[in-house]
PDB file of C-alpha atoms in Angstrom:
ATOM      1  CA  UNK S   1      -0.004   0.025  -0.054  1.00 55.00           C
ATOM      2  CA  UNK S   2       1.349   3.417  -0.956  1.00 64.00           C
ATOM      3  CA  UNK S   3       0.753   6.710   0.848  1.00 83.00           C
ATOM      4  CA  UNK S   4      -1.512   9.204  -0.817  1.00 90.00           C
ATOM      5  CA  UNK S   5      -0.895  12.868  -0.976  1.00 92.00           C
ATOM      6  CA  UNK S   6      -3.809  14.850   0.443  1.00 93.00           C
ATOM      7  CA  UNK S   7      -5.450  17.406  -1.837  1.00 95.00           C
ATOM      8  CA  UNK S   8      -6.927  20.235   0.311  1.00 96.00           C
ATOM      9  CA  UNK S   9      -9.592  22.654  -0.857  1.00 96.00           C
ATOM     10  CA  UNK S  10      -9.258  26.256   0.169  1.00 93.00           C
ATOM     11  CA  UNK S  11     -11.942  28.399  -1.555  1.00 92.00           C
ATOM     12  CA  UNK S  12     -11.360  27.973  -5.259  1.00 92.00           C
ATOM     13  CA  UNK S  13      -7.869  26.636  -4.787  1.00 95.00           C
ATOM     14  CA  UNK S  14      -6.576  23.170  -4.226  1.00 97.00           C
ATOM     15  CA  UNK S  15      -3.461  22.823  -2.119  1.00 97.00           C
ATOM     16  CA  UNK S  16      -1.145  19.829  -2.523  1.00 96.00           C
ATOM     17  CA  UNK S  17       1.651  19.746  -0.015  1.00 94.00           C
ATOM     18  CA  UNK S  18       4.095  16.974  -0.758  1.00 92.00           C
ATOM     19  CA  UNK S  19       5.770  15.973   2.595  1.00 90.00           C
ATOM     20  CA  UNK S  20       7.601  12.757   1.548  1.00 86.00           C
ATOM     21  CA  UNK S  21       9.646  11.322  -1.306  1.00 83.00           C
ATOM     22  CA  UNK S  22       7.237  10.074  -3.939  1.00 83.00           C
ATOM     23  CA  UNK S  23       7.175   6.586  -5.292  1.00 85.00           C
ATOM     24  CA  UNK S  24       6.009   6.050  -8.853  1.00 85.00           C
ATOM     25  CA  UNK S  25       2.564   4.764  -7.787  1.00 90.00           C
ATOM     26  CA  UNK S  26       2.103   7.673  -5.338  1.00 90.00           C
ATOM     27  CA  UNK S  27       2.752  10.017  -8.299  1.00 88.00           C
ATOM     28  CA  UNK S  28       0.139   8.313 -10.487  1.00 89.00           C
ATOM     29  CA  UNK S  29      -2.351   8.289  -7.588  1.00 93.00           C
ATOM     30  CA  UNK S  30      -1.850  12.045  -7.033  1.00 93.00           C
ATOM     31  CA  UNK S  31      -2.367  12.743 -10.679  1.00 92.00           C
ATOM     32  CA  UNK S  32      -5.685  10.930 -10.674  1.00 94.00           C
ATOM     33  CA  UNK S  33      -6.770  12.361  -7.359  1.00 95.00           C
ATOM     34  CA  UNK S  34      -5.920  15.916  -8.361  1.00 96.00           C
ATOM     35  CA  UNK S  35      -7.690  15.847 -11.651  1.00 96.00           C
ATOM     36  CA  UNK S  36     -10.910  14.232  -9.974  1.00 97.00           C
ATOM     37  CA  UNK S  37     -10.770  17.056  -7.304  1.00 97.00           C
ATOM     38  CA  UNK S  38     -10.508  19.817  -9.896  1.00 97.00           C
ATOM     39  CA  UNK S  39     -13.561  18.544 -11.646  1.00 97.00           C
ATOM     40  CA  UNK S  40     -15.567  17.769  -8.472  1.00 97.00           C
ATOM     41  CA  UNK S  41     -14.846  21.142  -6.839  1.00 97.00           C
ATOM     42  CA  UNK S  42     -14.584  23.402  -9.960  1.00 95.00           C
ATOM     43  CA  UNK S  43     -11.254  24.640  -8.637  1.00 96.00           C
ATOM     44  CA  UNK S  44      -9.627  27.478 -10.590  1.00 94.00           C
ATOM     45  CA  UNK S  45      -6.149  27.037  -9.266  1.00 95.00           C
ATOM     46  CA  UNK S  46      -3.735  24.372  -7.860  1.00 96.00           C
ATOM     47  CA  UNK S  47      -0.703  25.036  -5.683  1.00 96.00           C
ATOM     48  CA  UNK S  48       1.763  22.241  -5.328  1.00 95.00           C
ATOM     49  CA  UNK S  49       4.130  22.743  -2.415  1.00 96.00           C
ATOM     50  CA  UNK S  50       7.424  20.731  -2.814  1.00 93.00           C
ATOM     51  CA  UNK S  51       9.380  22.563  -0.103  1.00 93.00           C
ATOM     52  CA  UNK S  52       9.864  19.346   1.829  1.00 93.00           C
ATOM     53  CA  UNK S  53      11.504  17.515  -1.027  1.00 89.00           C
ATOM     54  CA  UNK S  54      15.264  17.472  -1.213  1.00 87.00           C
ATOM     55  CA  UNK S  55      15.521  15.424  -4.301  1.00 83.00           C
ATOM     56  CA  UNK S  56      13.310  15.287  -7.446  1.00 84.00           C
ATOM     57  CA  UNK S  57      13.929  12.788 -10.158  1.00 83.00           C
ATOM     58  CA  UNK S  58      13.020  13.027 -13.780  1.00 83.00           C
ATOM     59  CA  UNK S  59       9.701  11.061 -13.138  1.00 84.00           C
ATOM     60  CA  UNK S  60       8.517  13.501 -10.461  1.00 84.00           C
ATOM     61  CA  UNK S  61       9.736  16.420 -12.722  1.00 85.00           C
ATOM     62  CA  UNK S  62       7.587  15.124 -15.580  1.00 85.00           C
ATOM     63  CA  UNK S  63       4.686  14.595 -13.139  1.00 87.00           C
ATOM     64  CA  UNK S  64       4.729  18.324 -12.256  1.00 88.00           C
ATOM     65  CA  UNK S  65       4.661  19.324 -15.896  1.00 88.00           C
ATOM     66  CA  UNK S  66       1.933  16.714 -16.663  1.00 90.00           C
ATOM     67  CA  UNK S  67      -0.249  17.749 -13.675  1.00 90.00           C
ATOM     68  CA  UNK S  68       0.035  21.410 -14.783  1.00 91.00           C
ATOM     69  CA  UNK S  69      -1.105  20.501 -18.301  1.00 91.00           C
ATOM     70  CA  UNK S  70      -4.007  18.355 -17.089  1.00 92.00           C
ATOM     71  CA  UNK S  71      -5.103  21.034 -14.636  1.00 93.00           C
ATOM     72  CA  UNK S  72      -4.950  23.726 -17.289  1.00 92.00           C
ATOM     73  CA  UNK S  73      -7.169  21.593 -19.634  1.00 94.00           C
ATOM     74  CA  UNK S  74      -9.627  21.224 -16.759  1.00 95.00           C
ATOM     75  CA  UNK S  75      -9.627  25.005 -16.177  1.00 93.00           C
ATOM     76  CA  UNK S  76      -7.237  25.348 -13.259  1.00 94.00           C
ATOM     77  CA  UNK S  77      -3.772  27.001 -13.255  1.00 93.00           C
ATOM     78  CA  UNK S  78      -0.966  25.351 -11.353  1.00 94.00           C
ATOM     79  CA  UNK S  79       1.725  27.027  -9.418  1.00 95.00           C
ATOM     80  CA  UNK S  80       4.606  24.916  -7.953  1.00 94.00           C
ATOM     81  CA  UNK S  81       6.020  26.578  -4.800  1.00 96.00           C
ATOM     82  CA  UNK S  82       8.896  26.022  -2.468  1.00 95.00           C
ATOM     83  CA  UNK S  83      11.375  24.562  -4.893  1.00 93.00           C
ATOM     84  CA  UNK S  84      14.776  24.273  -3.263  1.00 93.00           C
ATOM     85  CA  UNK S  85      17.851  25.483  -5.185  1.00 93.00           C
ATOM     86  CA  UNK S  86      19.236  21.892  -5.377  1.00 90.00           C
ATOM     87  CA  UNK S  87      15.986  20.631  -6.782  1.00 90.00           C
ATOM     88  CA  UNK S  88      16.023  23.403  -9.351  1.00 90.00           C
ATOM     89  CA  UNK S  89      19.559  22.601 -10.319  1.00 89.00           C
ATOM     90  CA  UNK S  90      18.816  18.861 -10.591  1.00 87.00           C
ATOM     91  CA  UNK S  91      15.833  19.566 -12.864  1.00 85.00           C
ATOM     92  CA  UNK S  92      17.979  21.760 -15.160  1.00 87.00           C
ATOM     93  CA  UNK S  93      20.768  19.156 -15.209  1.00 87.00           C
ATOM     94  CA  UNK S  94      18.210  16.532 -16.156  1.00 84.00           C
ATOM     95  CA  UNK S  95      17.153  18.674 -19.046  1.00 84.00           C
ATOM     96  CA  UNK S  96      13.612  19.183 -17.772  1.00 81.00           C
ATOM     97  CA  UNK S  97      12.412  22.695 -18.533  1.00 76.00           C
ATOM     98  CA  UNK S  98       8.974  22.070 -16.951  1.00 79.00           C
ATOM     99  CA  UNK S  99       7.207  23.797 -19.904  1.00 76.00           C
ATOM    100  CA  UNK S 100       3.928  25.321 -18.748  1.00 77.00           C
ATOM    101  CA  UNK S 101       4.711  25.053 -15.011  1.00 86.00           C
ATOM    102  CA  UNK S 102       4.681  28.269 -13.222  1.00 92.00           C
ATOM    103  CA  UNK S 103       6.745  28.576 -10.040  1.00 94.00           C
ATOM    104  CA  UNK S 104       6.901  30.823  -6.993  1.00 96.00           C
ATOM    105  CA  UNK S 105       9.399  30.857  -4.167  1.00 95.00           C
ATOM    106  CA  UNK S 106       6.865  30.213  -1.444  1.00 96.00           C
ATOM    107  CA  UNK S 107       3.208  29.652  -0.785  1.00 95.00           C
ATOM    108  CA  UNK S 108       2.416  33.349  -0.176  1.00 95.00           C
ATOM    109  CA  UNK S 109       3.964  34.398  -3.481  1.00 96.00           C
ATOM    110  CA  UNK S 110       2.224  31.384  -5.276  1.00 95.00           C
ATOM    111  CA  UNK S 111      -1.185  32.369  -3.924  1.00 94.00           C
ATOM    112  CA  UNK S 112      -0.586  35.963  -5.011  1.00 94.00           C
ATOM    113  CA  UNK S 113       0.416  34.864  -8.526  1.00 94.00           C
ATOM    114  CA  UNK S 114      -2.526  32.539  -8.823  1.00 92.00           C
ATOM    115  CA  UNK S 115      -5.019  35.327  -7.800  1.00 90.00           C
ATOM    116  CA  UNK S 116      -3.400  37.623 -10.435  1.00 91.00           C
ATOM    117  CA  UNK S 117      -3.727  34.963 -13.082  1.00 88.00           C
ATOM    118  CA  UNK S 118      -7.280  34.132 -12.231  1.00 82.00           C
ATOM    119  CA  UNK S 119      -8.222  37.898 -12.181  1.00 85.00           C
ATOM    120  CA  UNK S 120      -6.807  38.143 -15.711  1.00 77.00           C
ATOM    121  CA  UNK S 121      -9.019  35.298 -16.812  1.00 71.00           C
ATOM    122  CA  UNK S 122     -12.295  36.721 -15.413  1.00 64.00           C
TER     123      UNK S 122
END
């Protein structure tokens, strides 16, 4: 049995705080859970907090990009927050540009960016 990452609803935003290293099945479960929650709640934004992660491999990097694409198709913008410098360097070294993934240094800045993006879509 794998751990599942909770997807919390705060107003029109879903918050995903990843607090442990993700196994491949956990990543796939999160992708499915998040897409269903967006549809069920009508969320307009998703914030994925990865500040607890010290290492991100190429699979998790691709998951971030894939989740952002799926969320956008379902009408929700995604912001990844809390990326550590070592994680950013690893992603660049792996050649993952995370196209379509918006980032912010922390949760506060991520929420501010999300509000600005959603205000522009209204």
